Each structure stands twice: as structure tokens, then as C-alpha cells.
């Protein structure tokens, strides 16, 4: 037997050894967990939920009673006002408007700015309305209540009456009498059913019913049945199970005689997932700690090698992908895993270096190709302007323009794939505008405003001049001079922005949409024109934006729009810190 066990330890792989070690423990833990859940979780949970349902019924009943108590206190405040009896007394002759105004002032003093009722009405001894505080509804006669023997006794005993009116309203009624027992009329407070409904709806997962002493429904939660019937209550509070296997908790108020019923399904009681979850987490954590101790004592020779290997892996980063073999790993599976992982890291390091070089070369090639499409067009336009000046015999102008062109060519061909700063790009744009102004003279004016803080912003070469060239070549074709071009460069909150505006003829909306769609589809690369309608000027716009995308990726925002007065504005915004859209 010992030989077989020794062979098992030497020849069995790590997965089988761990399985044989943990299997008895897992069976024991699972059995203990199931016993615990059934005996110590579900049973107390059921009892606790049942008690909680009864407590909820008591709470809802107390809130209803508290609301009625507030109205009782309100009526007492009004009765404490001596002017009320003088106003309603027949001994004092007051016209109708004066009486109404005085009664409303009394009611306002009692209510204050806050209002938790719908309306308040003062009636005379015959049940006719004298004054309404709000006048929300047409006041009806109170004679049916006065003549009803059920309510008459309570009113005569200076008690209040809760009256469910036939129109669905619920009212608080009491006599207006003084300390000597003299009755002057009746006070009618129209209660806010929305408040009572809110109290009932605050109970989640159960249905709430409230009935008065005569069995008339006062309020119920949404979705509750209309024809529900409950067992006759023999006590002020209790709980029982109905034929539909629901728990019914009830609470009767000693103050107003209302009975509150809370109906909760058994499935809801037994399915309290949150409580079971909390108990289960505690149990699982305890069992896990015990299992960790068991593993540490009985399987340390398995755990320690894995921790050593994990420690080596955790010490690696992007710049250090070297994994040294651990000579202390005695398990064959771990030794093989260690060696295989080291070989994989070597291959990964090689692949990363190749990928980085390929991406760098691809970006350089794309940038150079895009710039190559723009430069010939610029040179062609510059030479055309020089030829016009030469034909007109302006030798000094030709000489100066040639110098400007020479400086521009030097700027274009020197390290075309390297980035430049905003100051250098603005200087190149100034040279181009100077060349153009030599030809158009006073017909062309231009202005450049640059925030000094934006001088060091990095850009690809030739990103501003193509937009300016597009203005001169296309924007002013059907526009009378003077032609104006304005360039603004700003830097704020980690963003830099360039706006190039002209006073030309503007661009058709469909053409703007076509340009923006073409930029969106270009995928940062060199794109061929699919439609001749875009023109070479717009080709320069597309390629220029693509070169900016190569550098700023999704941190770049580009937009073209027509000005309100005339002309077009090109807007370029980019983030120096992070993505901003």
C-alpha cells in the first residue's frame, strides 16, 4: 500500500494531487453549508419576515393615525380662536363677505403656509357652507351627516367624525363649540387621499388595505384586489395565513377605528434573497478560512512553488519580460510550466519589438505620402504667382517671391516625417500669404493672432497652409474684393484650437457634409478620390486632417461651417492631455 501511495505521489500530476487532497474537504464543507442554510438560515429568516410583516402593519396604522391626529390638532387650533365664535354667532350682524373674509383669516392663521389637506369648509348649524379656505370643490350640504345617528352621537360628545363621502372624498368633521357647550356650526376638513396613498405605497413587496370601522375601504395599494375579504379580527393586532397561502398581518387603530391589513405572499417570505445571501457570505468566508488553514498544513509543498512562480510573474512589466527558472520547483508540472512560460515571453518580446518598428514605419510612410500629395499643389500655385509677376515686369517682386518660395521649399523637404511646432507652421503660412499678396496686392488682406503659449504645440508639417490655399483658390472665385483671411490660435485648459476664416462665397451644405463624411471614412490613411466633385482643394483638406489624426487620433475635433455674414470657418481642436469626446 505504501508503495502504491508513493508511486501515486511521484507519478500523478498536479491537478490529480490537488483533486485528491481537496475532495474530502469539499464534501465536508458542502455538507456543513447545506445543514447550516436549512437549520440556521431559512427557519430564522421565515420567523423574522413574519414578525417584520406584523411590524409593518403597525407602522402603517400609526402613520395613518398620526395624520388624523394632525387634523385633530388643526381643528383644536381653530376652535381656540375666540373670533370664530363671534363671527359665527347670530348676535353679531355681519354681511356675508365680511364673515367669509374673517373665517378665511382664522383658517389661514391655523394652517400657516404649509398645507397637508385638500380644503377646509366652515358650515352653519343647518349644515350649509359659510366659507371655504381654498374653494377647490363645490361645498355640498352637511345635512346627511348631521342627521345620521352614527355620527350625531360622536359630534355631540365633542369628538370628530371620519366621513367617507359618496363622491369618494374623505372628510374630518367636528362641531364648532365653545367651552360652555354652545354649538355654532361644523368644521369640515377635506383630507388628502394622496398622502394616505403614499403611506400605503411605501410598503414594498406587499399589498396594503385600510378599512374604517364600518368596513368601508379607505385606501389600498395599486394592483390590490377590489373584492377582497379578510377574516374577522378578534384582537387589535395579529397575523394569519389565508387560503391563498398569503400572510395577512392586521392592526386596528384605537383612535380612529381604522384597520390596516398587510398581505405578503409566502413565496416572498421564503425568497428573501438578501438575507440568505448575507448569511451565506459569512458562512462561506468562515469555511474558506478553515480550508486555507487545512491547505497550508497538508499541502504546503503544492502551494509554495505556485506562490514562487506567481511572484516571478508579478515582478514582470512591459520593459522587463525576463523570467528566470526557479531551481526550487520540484514538481514536474510546475517546472514544465515555468520553462514554457519563459519561452513564450521571449517570443512575445520579439513580436512586440517587431510590431513597434512596423507601426512606426507605417506612420512615417503614411505621413510622408499625405504630405507628398499636398506639396506639389503648393509649389504649382507659388510658381504660377511668380510667373504672373514676371510677365508684369516686377523684377524685385519676382526676386522676393523666389526667396519666399526657397524658404518654403526648405521647410517642406527637411525631415518631412518629423513634427514641427506651431510657431514654425505659422511662419510658413505667413510666407505663403506673402507670396499670394504679391499677386493680389490690396485685394487680399490677412491677419494672424496666436497665443504665445501655443507656440510649442506639436504638429505635422503643412497642416495650416493647405486650408489658407483653399481659401484663396476657391472661396474668392465669385466674391468681390477685398478678400480677408483670419487665423486665430489659442491654448486653454489642455486644448489647443485653430480657426481659419474667410469672407468668401461659402460652401454648399451638401459639399460640407461630403467633405466631413470623406474624412470620417478615410481611416487615417491615404485615400483616393471617389468623386471628382471634391476637387483638389478639398483633397488637401482631407489629407491634412488625416495627418493630424495620425498624431492625435481620437483627441482631434475637426469642423467646417459657414459664417453668419459671409465666408467659411475651418475649426481644429485637439487635446494635449486626454480624450475629450
Coordinates of C-alpha atoms in Angstrom, one line a residue:
X1 CA 0.0 0.0 0.0
X2 CA 2.8 2.4 0.9
X3 CA 4.5 1.7 -2.4
X4 CA 1.3 2.4 -4.3
X5 CA 0.8 5.7 -2.4
X6 CA 4.4 6.6 -3.1
X7 CA 4.0 5.9 -6.8
X8 CA 0.8 8.0 -6.7
X9 CA 2.7 10.9 -5.2
X10 CA 5.6 10.6 -7.7
X11 CA 3.6 9.9 -10.9
X12 CA 0.4 11.8 -10.5
X13 CA 0.1 15.3 -12.0
X14 CA -0.6 18.4 -10.0
X15 CA -4.2 18.6 -11.0
X16 CA -4.9 15.0 -9.7
X17 CA -3.0 15.6 -6.5
X18 CA -4.9 18.8 -5.7
X19 CA -8.2 17.0 -6.5
X20 CA -7.4 14.1 -4.2
X21 CA -6.4 16.5 -1.5
X22 CA -9.4 18.8 -1.7
X23 CA -12.1 16.3 -2.5
X24 CA -12.8 15.1 1.1
X25 CA -12.6 18.7 2.4
X26 CA -15.0 20.0 -0.2
X27 CA -17.5 17.2 0.6
X28 CA -17.4 18.1 4.3
X29 CA -17.7 21.8 3.6
X30 CA -20.6 21.4 1.3
X31 CA -22.5 19.2 3.7
X32 CA -21.9 21.6 6.6
X33 CA -23.0 24.5 4.4
X34 CA -26.3 22.8 3.4
X35 CA -27.1 21.9 7.0
X36 CA -26.4 25.4 8.2
X37 CA -28.6 27.0 5.5
X38 CA -31.5 24.7 6.2
X39 CA -31.4 24.8 10.0
X40 CA -29.9 28.2 10.9
X41 CA -30.8 30.5 8.0
X42 CA -34.2 29.6 6.4
X43 CA -36.1 29.0 9.6
X44 CA -35.0 32.2 11.4
X45 CA -35.5 34.1 8.2
X46 CA -39.1 32.9 7.9
X47 CA -39.8 33.9 11.5
X48 CA -38.1 37.2 11.2
X49 CA -40.0 38.1 8.0
X50 CA -43.3 37.2 9.5
X51 CA -42.6 39.4 12.5
X52 CA -41.5 42.2 10.2
X53 CA -44.8 42.0 8.3
X54 CA -46.7 42.5 11.5
X55 CA -44.4 45.4 12.5
X56 CA -45.1 46.9 9.0
X57 CA -48.8 46.8 9.6
X58 CA -48.4 48.5 12.9
X59 CA -46.2 51.2 11.4
X60 CA -48.6 52.0 8.5
X61 CA -51.5 52.1 11.0
X62 CA -49.5 54.5 13.2
X63 CA -48.8 56.8 10.3
X64 CA -52.5 56.9 9.3
X65 CA -53.4 57.7 12.9
X66 CA -50.7 60.4 13.1
X67 CA -52.2 62.1 10.0
X68 CA -55.6 62.1 11.6
X69 CA -54.1 63.4 14.9
X70 CA -52.6 66.3 12.9
X71 CA -56.0 67.3 11.6
X72 CA -57.4 67.0 15.2
X73 CA -54.8 69.4 16.4
X74 CA -55.6 71.7 13.5
X75 CA -59.2 71.8 14.4
X76 CA -58.3 72.5 18.0
X77 CA -56.2 75.5 17.0
X78 CA -59.2 76.9 15.1
X79 CA -61.6 76.3 18.0
X80 CA -59.1 78.1 20.3
X81 CA -59.7 81.3 18.3
X82 CA -62.4 83.4 20.0
X83 CA -63.1 85.4 16.9
X84 CA -64.5 82.2 15.4
X85 CA -67.5 82.1 17.7
X86 CA -68.1 85.8 17.4
X87 CA -68.1 85.6 13.7
X88 CA -70.5 82.6 13.6
X89 CA -72.8 83.9 16.3
X90 CA -76.1 85.4 15.3
X91 CA -75.6 88.1 17.9
X92 CA -73.2 89.9 15.6
X93 CA -74.6 91.2 12.4
X94 CA -72.0 90.7 9.7
X95 CA -72.5 90.8 6.0
X96 CA -71.7 87.7 4.0
X97 CA -68.4 88.9 2.6
X98 CA -67.1 90.1 6.0
X99 CA -68.0 86.8 7.6
X100 CA -66.3 84.8 4.8
X101 CA -63.2 87.0 4.9
X102 CA -62.9 86.7 8.7
X103 CA -63.4 82.9 8.6
X104 CA -60.7 82.5 6.0
X105 CA -58.3 84.6 8.0
X106 CA -58.9 82.3 11.0
X107 CA -58.3 79.2 8.9
X108 CA -55.2 80.7 7.4
X109 CA -53.8 81.5 10.9
X110 CA -54.3 77.9 12.0
X111 CA -53.0 76.3 8.8
X112 CA -50.0 78.6 8.2
X113 CA -48.0 78.4 4.9
X114 CA -47.9 74.6 4.8
X115 CA -50.9 72.6 3.7
X116 CA -51.4 68.9 4.0
X117 CA -55.1 68.9 3.3
X118 CA -57.2 69.5 0.2
X119 CA -59.6 72.0 1.6
X120 CA -61.4 73.3 4.8
X121 CA -65.0 74.4 5.0
X122 CA -67.0 76.0 7.8
X123 CA -70.7 75.1 8.0
X124 CA -73.6 76.7 10.0
X125 CA -75.8 74.7 12.3
X126 CA -78.1 73.6 9.5
X127 CA -75.2 72.1 7.5
X128 CA -74.9 75.0 5.0
X129 CA -71.5 76.1 3.9
X130 CA -70.4 79.5 5.1
X131 CA -66.7 79.8 3.9
X132 CA -64.2 77.6 2.1
X133 CA -60.5 78.1 2.6
X134 CA -59.4 77.1 -0.9
X135 CA -62.7 76.5 -2.8
X136 CA -61.2 73.5 -4.6
X137 CA -64.6 71.8 -4.8
X138 CA -68.2 72.9 -4.6
X139 CA -69.2 72.5 -1.0
X140 CA -72.3 70.3 -0.6
X141 CA -74.7 70.2 2.3
X142 CA -73.7 68.6 5.6
X143 CA -77.2 67.7 6.5
X144 CA -76.9 63.9 5.7
X145 CA -74.1 63.7 8.3
X146 CA -75.8 65.7 10.9
X147 CA -79.0 63.6 10.7
X148 CA -77.1 60.3 10.7
X149 CA -77.3 58.7 14.2
X150 CA -73.9 57.0 13.8
X151 CA -72.2 60.4 13.5
X152 CA -74.6 62.5 15.7
X153 CA -73.5 60.9 19.0
X154 CA -69.8 61.5 18.3
X155 CA -70.4 65.1 17.2
X156 CA -72.4 65.8 20.4
X157 CA -69.6 64.4 22.5
X158 CA -67.1 66.9 21.1
X159 CA -65.4 64.1 19.1
X160 CA -64.5 64.1 15.5
X161 CA -66.0 62.0 12.7
X162 CA -64.2 60.5 9.7
X163 CA -66.8 60.6 6.9
X164 CA -66.3 58.7 3.6
X165 CA -68.4 60.8 1.3
X166 CA -70.3 59.2 -1.6
X167 CA -68.2 61.2 -4.1
X168 CA -65.1 59.4 -2.9
X169 CA -63.7 62.2 -0.7
X170 CA -62.7 61.5 2.9
X171 CA -63.5 64.2 5.5
X172 CA -62.7 65.1 9.1
X173 CA -65.8 66.6 10.7
X174 CA -66.3 68.1 14.2
X175 CA -68.6 70.6 15.9
X176 CA -67.7 74.2 16.3
X177 CA -68.5 74.7 20.0
X178 CA -67.1 76.8 22.9
X179 CA -66.2 75.9 26.4
X180 CA -69.8 76.3 27.6
X181 CA -71.2 73.7 25.2
X182 CA -72.7 76.2 22.7
X183 CA -72.7 74.9 19.2
X184 CA -72.2 77.4 16.4
X185 CA -71.7 75.1 13.4
X186 CA -69.4 72.5 11.9
X187 CA -65.8 72.3 10.7
X188 CA -65.2 70.2 7.6
X189 CA -61.6 69.2 6.6
X190 CA -61.2 67.5 3.3
X191 CA -58.4 65.1 3.8
X192 CA -55.6 64.4 1.2
X193 CA -56.0 60.9 0.0
X194 CA -52.7 61.2 -1.9
X195 CA -50.9 61.4 1.5
X196 CA -52.7 58.2 2.7
X197 CA -51.9 56.5 -0.6
X198 CA -48.3 57.5 -0.3
X199 CA -48.1 55.8 3.1
X200 CA -49.7 52.7 1.7
X201 CA -47.4 52.6 -1.3
X202 CA -44.3 52.9 0.9
X203 CA -44.7 49.2 1.7
X204 CA -42.7 47.4 -1.0
X205 CA -43.4 43.7 -1.9
X206 CA -46.8 43.6 -0.1
X207 CA -50.4 44.7 -0.7
X208 CA -51.9 47.2 1.8
X209 CA -55.6 47.6 2.6
X210 CA -57.1 50.1 5.1
X211 CA -60.8 49.9 6.1
X212 CA -62.8 52.1 8.5
X213 CA -64.9 50.7 11.4
X214 CA -67.9 50.1 9.1
X215 CA -65.8 48.1 6.6
X216 CA -65.6 50.9 4.0
X217 CA -62.3 50.8 2.1
X218 CA -60.2 53.9 2.8
X219 CA -57.1 53.3 0.7
X220 CA -55.3 50.4 -0.9
X221 CA -52.1 49.9 -2.9
X222 CA -52.0 49.8 -6.7
X223 CA -52.9 46.4 -8.1
X224 CA -54.7 45.3 -4.9
X225 CA -58.0 43.4 -5.5
X226 CA -61.3 45.3 -5.1
X227 CA -63.4 42.4 -3.7
X228 CA -61.0 41.2 -1.1
X229 CA -62.4 39.9 2.2
X230 CA -60.5 39.2 5.5
X231 CA -61.1 37.1 8.5
X232 CA -62.9 38.8 11.3
X233 CA -60.3 40.2 13.7
X234 CA -60.7 39.1 17.4
X235 CA -57.9 41.3 18.6
X236 CA -56.4 44.7 17.8
X237 CA -53.5 43.1 16.0
X238 CA -52.4 39.7 14.7
X239 CA -51.3 37.7 11.7
X240 CA -52.7 34.6 10.0
X241 CA -52.5 32.7 6.7
X242 CA -55.3 33.0 4.2
X243 CA -56.5 30.2 1.7
X244 CA -54.1 31.6 -1.0
X245 CA -51.1 30.9 1.2
X246 CA -50.5 34.6 2.0
X247 CA -49.5 36.1 5.3
X248 CA -52.1 38.6 6.4
X249 CA -51.0 41.0 9.2
X250 CA -53.6 43.4 10.7
X251 CA -53.5 46.3 13.1
X252 CA -56.6 48.2 14.4
X253 CA -56.2 51.8 15.5
X254 CA -57.7 52.6 18.9
X255 CA -58.0 56.3 17.9
X256 CA -59.9 56.3 14.7
X257 CA -61.1 52.7 14.3
X258 CA -59.3 52.1 11.0
X259 CA -57.9 48.6 10.4
X260 CA -54.7 48.1 8.3
X261 CA -54.1 44.8 6.5
X262 CA -50.7 43.9 5.0
X263 CA -50.8 40.9 2.6
X264 CA -47.5 39.2 1.8
X265 CA -47.1 36.0 -0.2
X266 CA -45.4 33.1 1.3
X267 CA -43.1 32.9 -1.7
X268 CA -41.9 36.4 -0.9
X269 CA -41.3 35.5 2.7
X270 CA -39.2 32.4 1.8
X271 CA -37.4 34.0 -1.0
X272 CA -35.7 36.8 0.8
X273 CA -32.5 36.6 -1.2
X274 CA -30.7 39.4 0.5
X275 CA -30.9 37.8 4.0
X276 CA -29.9 34.4 2.7
X277 CA -27.0 36.0 0.8
X278 CA -25.7 37.8 3.8
X279 CA -25.8 34.6 5.9
X280 CA -24.2 32.6 3.1
X281 CA -21.4 35.0 2.7
X282 CA -20.5 34.8 6.3
X283 CA -20.6 31.0 6.2
X284 CA -18.5 30.8 3.0
X285 CA -15.9 33.2 4.4
X286 CA -15.6 31.1 7.6
X287 CA -15.3 27.8 5.6
X288 CA -12.8 29.4 3.2
X289 CA -10.5 30.5 6.1
X290 CA -10.7 27.0 7.6
X291 CA -9.9 25.4 4.2
X292 CA -7.0 27.7 3.7
X293 CA -5.6 26.6 7.0
X294 CA -6.1 23.0 6.0
X295 CA -4.4 23.5 2.7
X296 CA -1.5 25.3 4.3
X297 CA -0.9 22.4 6.8
X298 CA -1.4 19.4 4.5
X299 CA -0.5 20.7 1.0
X300 CA 2.3 23.2 1.6
X301 CA 4.5 21.5 -0.9
X302 CA 1.9 22.4 -3.6
X303 CA 1.2 26.0 -2.6
X304 CA 4.7 27.3 -2.1
X305 CA 6.0 26.5 -5.6
X306 CA 2.9 28.2 -7.1
X307 CA 3.5 31.3 -5.0
X308 CA 7.1 31.5 -6.1
X309 CA 6.1 31.2 -9.7
X310 CA 3.4 33.8 -9.2
X311 CA 5.9 36.2 -7.5
X312 CA 8.2 36.0 -10.5
X313 CA 5.3 36.8 -12.9
X314 CA 4.1 39.7 -10.8
X315 CA 7.6 41.3 -10.9
X316 CA 7.5 41.5 -14.7
X317 CA 6.5 44.6 -16.6
X318 CA 6.5 45.8 -20.2
X319 CA 10.2 46.7 -20.1
X320 CA 11.2 43.6 -18.3
X321 CA 9.9 40.3 -19.7
X322 CA 12.7 38.1 -18.5
X323 CA 11.7 35.0 -16.4
X324 CA 14.5 33.1 -14.6
X325 CA 13.9 29.5 -13.9
X326 CA 13.4 28.6 -10.3
X327 CA 15.6 25.7 -9.3
X328 CA 13.5 25.1 -6.2
X329 CA 10.5 24.0 -8.2
X330 CA 10.4 20.2 -7.6
X331 CA 7.1 19.4 -9.2
X332 CA 7.4 18.3 -12.9
X333 CA 4.3 20.2 -14.0
X334 CA 5.4 23.4 -12.5
X335 CA 8.9 23.0 -13.9
X336 CA 7.5 22.5 -17.4
X337 CA 5.1 25.4 -17.0
X338 CA 8.0 27.6 -15.9
X339 CA 10.1 26.7 -18.9
X340 CA 7.1 27.1 -21.3
X341 CA 6.3 30.5 -19.9
X342 CA 9.8 31.7 -20.3
X343 CA 9.9 30.7 -23.9
X344 CA 6.6 32.4 -24.5
X345 CA 7.9 35.6 -23.0
X346 CA 10.9 35.5 -25.3
X347 CA 8.7 35.2 -28.4
X348 CA 6.4 37.9 -27.0
X349 CA 9.3 40.3 -26.6
X350 CA 10.5 39.7 -30.1
X351 CA 6.9 40.2 -31.5
X352 CA 6.5 43.4 -29.6
X353 CA 9.7 44.9 -30.9
X354 CA 8.8 44.0 -34.5
X355 CA 5.3 45.4 -34.1
X356 CA 6.6 48.7 -32.6
X357 CA 9.0 49.0 -35.5
X358 CA 6.3 48.2 -38.1
X359 CA 3.8 50.7 -36.6
X360 CA 6.5 53.4 -36.5
X361 CA 7.5 52.8 -40.1
X362 CA 3.9 52.7 -41.2
X363 CA 3.1 56.0 -39.6
X364 CA 6.1 57.6 -41.2
X365 CA 5.1 56.3 -44.6
X366 CA 1.5 57.5 -44.3
X367 CA 2.6 60.9 -43.1
X368 CA 5.1 61.3 -46.0
X369 CA 2.6 60.1 -48.6
X370 CA -0.1 62.5 -47.4
X371 CA 2.4 65.4 -47.3
X372 CA 3.6 64.5 -50.8
X373 CA 0.1 64.9 -52.2
X374 CA -0.1 68.4 -50.8
X375 CA 3.4 69.8 -51.6
X376 CA 3.2 69.6 -55.4
X377 CA 0.0 71.6 -55.4
X378 CA 1.5 74.3 -53.2
X379 CA 4.6 74.5 -55.5
X380 CA 2.5 74.8 -58.6
X381 CA 0.4 77.7 -57.2
X382 CA 3.6 79.5 -56.0
X383 CA 5.3 79.2 -59.4
X384 CA 2.1 80.4 -61.1
X385 CA 2.1 83.5 -58.9
X386 CA 5.8 84.1 -59.7
X387 CA 5.1 83.7 -63.4
X388 CA 2.4 86.4 -63.3
X389 CA 4.6 88.8 -61.5
X390 CA 7.4 88.1 -64.1
X391 CA 5.0 88.8 -67.0
X392 CA 4.2 92.1 -65.5
X393 CA 7.9 93.0 -65.2
X394 CA 8.0 93.3 -61.5
X395 CA 11.6 92.1 -61.1
X396 CA 12.0 93.0 -57.4
X397 CA 8.8 91.3 -56.6
X398 CA 9.8 88.2 -58.5
X399 CA 13.2 88.1 -56.7
X400 CA 11.5 88.5 -53.3
X401 CA 8.9 85.8 -54.2
X402 CA 11.6 83.4 -55.2
X403 CA 13.3 83.9 -51.8
X404 CA 10.0 83.2 -50.1
X405 CA 9.5 80.1 -52.2
X406 CA 13.0 78.9 -51.5
X407 CA 12.4 79.2 -47.7
X408 CA 9.1 77.3 -48.1
X409 CA 10.7 74.5 -50.1
X410 CA 13.5 74.2 -47.5
X411 CA 10.7 73.9 -44.8
X412 CA 8.8 71.3 -46.8
X413 CA 11.7 68.9 -47.8
X414 CA 13.6 69.0 -44.5
X415 CA 12.8 65.8 -42.4
X416 CA 9.2 65.6 -43.8
X417 CA 8.1 62.9 -41.2
X418 CA 9.2 64.9 -38.2
X419 CA 6.8 67.1 -36.3
X420 CA 7.2 70.9 -36.0
X421 CA 5.8 73.4 -33.5
X422 CA 3.0 75.8 -34.1
X423 CA 5.4 78.8 -34.4
X424 CA 7.2 77.2 -37.4
X425 CA 3.9 76.3 -39.1
X426 CA 2.6 79.8 -38.7
X427 CA 5.8 81.3 -40.2
X428 CA 5.5 79.0 -43.2
X429 CA 1.8 80.1 -43.6
X430 CA 2.9 83.8 -43.4
X431 CA 5.4 83.2 -46.3
X432 CA 2.7 81.6 -48.4
X433 CA 0.3 84.5 -47.7
X434 CA 3.1 87.0 -48.6
X435 CA 3.5 85.2 -51.9
X436 CA -0.2 85.4 -52.6
X437 CA -0.4 89.1 -51.6
X438 CA 2.3 90.0 -54.1
X439 CA -0.1 89.0 -56.8
X440 CA -3.4 90.2 -55.4
X441 CA -1.9 93.3 -53.7
X442 CA -4.6 95.4 -51.8
X443 CA -7.4 93.0 -52.8
X444 CA -6.1 90.4 -50.3
X445 CA -5.7 91.2 -46.5
X446 CA -4.8 88.7 -43.8
X447 CA -4.5 88.7 -40.1
X448 CA -2.9 86.1 -37.7
X449 CA -3.4 86.1 -34.0
X450 CA -1.5 83.5 -32.0
X451 CA -1.5 82.9 -28.2
X452 CA 2.3 82.9 -27.3
X453 CA 1.5 79.9 -25.0
X454 CA 0.6 77.8 -28.1
X455 CA 4.0 78.3 -29.8
X456 CA 5.4 74.9 -28.8
X457 CA 2.3 72.9 -29.8
X458 CA 3.5 70.0 -32.0
X459 CA 2.0 69.5 -35.5
X460 CA 2.8 67.6 -38.7
X461 CA 4.3 69.8 -41.4
X462 CA 1.9 71.7 -43.8
X463 CA -1.4 71.5 -41.9
X464 CA -2.3 75.2 -41.9
X465 CA -1.1 76.3 -45.4
X466 CA -3.5 73.9 -47.3
X467 CA -6.5 75.5 -45.6
X468 CA -5.3 79.0 -46.4
X469 CA -4.5 77.9 -50.0
X470 CA -8.0 76.5 -50.3
X471 CA -9.5 79.9 -49.3
X472 CA -7.5 81.8 -52.0
X473 CA -8.1 79.2 -54.8
X474 CA -11.8 78.5 -54.2
X475 CA -13.5 80.8 -51.6
X476 CA -13.0 84.1 -53.5
X477 CA -13.9 82.9 -57.1
X478 CA -17.3 84.6 -57.1
X479 CA -16.7 87.2 -54.4
X480 CA -15.6 90.8 -55.0
X481 CA -12.6 92.1 -53.1
X482 CA -11.4 93.0 -50.6
X483 CA -10.7 89.4 -49.6
X484 CA -9.9 88.7 -45.9
X485 CA -8.4 85.8 -44.2
X486 CA -8.1 85.5 -40.5
X487 CA -6.2 82.9 -38.5
X488 CA -6.6 82.5 -34.7
X489 CA -4.5 80.1 -32.5
X490 CA -5.5 79.6 -28.8
X491 CA -4.4 77.4 -25.9
X492 CA -6.5 76.8 -22.8
X493 CA -7.2 74.0 -20.3
X494 CA -5.0 71.5 -22.1
X495 CA -6.6 72.1 -25.5
X496 CA -5.3 74.0 -28.5
X497 CA -7.6 75.4 -31.2
X498 CA -7.0 76.9 -34.6
X499 CA -9.7 78.8 -36.6
X500 CA -9.2 79.9 -40.2
X501 CA -12.0 82.2 -41.5
X502 CA -12.6 84.0 -44.8
X503 CA -15.2 86.3 -46.2
X504 CA -15.7 84.3 -49.4
X505 CA -18.8 82.8 -51.0
X506 CA -19.1 79.9 -48.5
X507 CA -19.6 76.2 -49.2
X508 CA -22.8 74.4 -50.0
X509 CA -24.1 72.3 -47.1
X510 CA -24.1 69.2 -49.1
X511 CA -20.4 69.8 -50.0
X512 CA -19.6 70.3 -46.3
X513 CA -21.3 67.0 -45.4
X514 CA -19.5 65.2 -48.3
X515 CA -16.1 66.5 -47.0
X516 CA -16.8 65.5 -43.4
X517 CA -18.1 62.1 -44.5
X518 CA -15.0 61.6 -46.6
X519 CA -12.8 62.4 -43.6
X520 CA -14.7 60.1 -41.4
X521 CA -14.3 57.2 -43.9
X522 CA -10.6 57.8 -44.6
X523 CA -9.4 55.8 -41.6
X524 CA -6.3 58.0 -41.1
X525 CA -4.7 56.8 -44.4
X526 CA -4.0 57.9 -47.9
X527 CA -7.4 57.9 -49.7
X528 CA -8.1 58.2 -53.4
X529 CA -10.9 60.5 -54.5
X530 CA -14.0 58.6 -55.5
X531 CA -15.8 61.6 -56.9
X532 CA -14.4 64.5 -58.9
X533 CA -16.8 66.8 -57.1
X534 CA -14.5 67.0 -54.1
X535 CA -11.8 68.8 -56.0
X536 CA -8.1 69.2 -55.3
X537 CA -8.7 71.8 -52.7
X538 CA -10.8 69.5 -50.6
X539 CA -8.4 66.7 -51.3
X540 CA -5.8 68.9 -49.4
X541 CA -8.3 69.3 -46.6
X542 CA -8.9 65.6 -46.2
X543 CA -5.2 64.6 -46.3
X544 CA -4.3 67.4 -43.9
X545 CA -6.9 66.2 -41.4
X546 CA -5.7 62.6 -41.8
X547 CA -2.2 63.6 -40.9
X548 CA -3.5 65.3 -37.8
X549 CA -5.4 62.1 -37.0
X550 CA -2.2 60.1 -37.3
X551 CA -0.7 62.2 -34.5
X552 CA -3.7 63.0 -32.2
X553 CA -6.0 60.0 -33.0
X554 CA -9.4 60.4 -31.2
X555 CA -8.2 63.5 -29.4
X556 CA -8.8 65.6 -32.5
X557 CA -12.0 67.5 -33.4
X558 CA -12.4 69.0 -36.9
X559 CA -15.4 71.0 -38.2
X560 CA -16.3 73.2 -41.2
X561 CA -19.2 75.7 -41.2
X562 CA -20.4 78.8 -43.0
X563 CA -20.3 82.1 -41.1
X564 CA -23.5 84.0 -40.5
X565 CA -22.5 87.0 -42.6
X566 CA -20.3 85.5 -45.3
X567 CA -17.5 83.1 -45.8
X568 CA -16.4 79.8 -44.2
X569 CA -14.6 78.9 -41.0
X570 CA -12.3 75.8 -40.5
X571 CA -12.1 74.8 -36.9
X572 CA -9.4 72.4 -35.5
X573 CA -9.4 71.5 -31.8
X574 CA -7.1 68.9 -30.1
X575 CA -6.3 67.8 -26.6
X576 CA -2.8 67.7 -25.2
X577 CA -3.8 65.6 -22.2
X578 CA -6.6 63.1 -22.8
X579 CA -9.6 62.1 -24.9
X580 CA -12.2 64.8 -24.8
X581 CA -15.2 63.4 -26.8

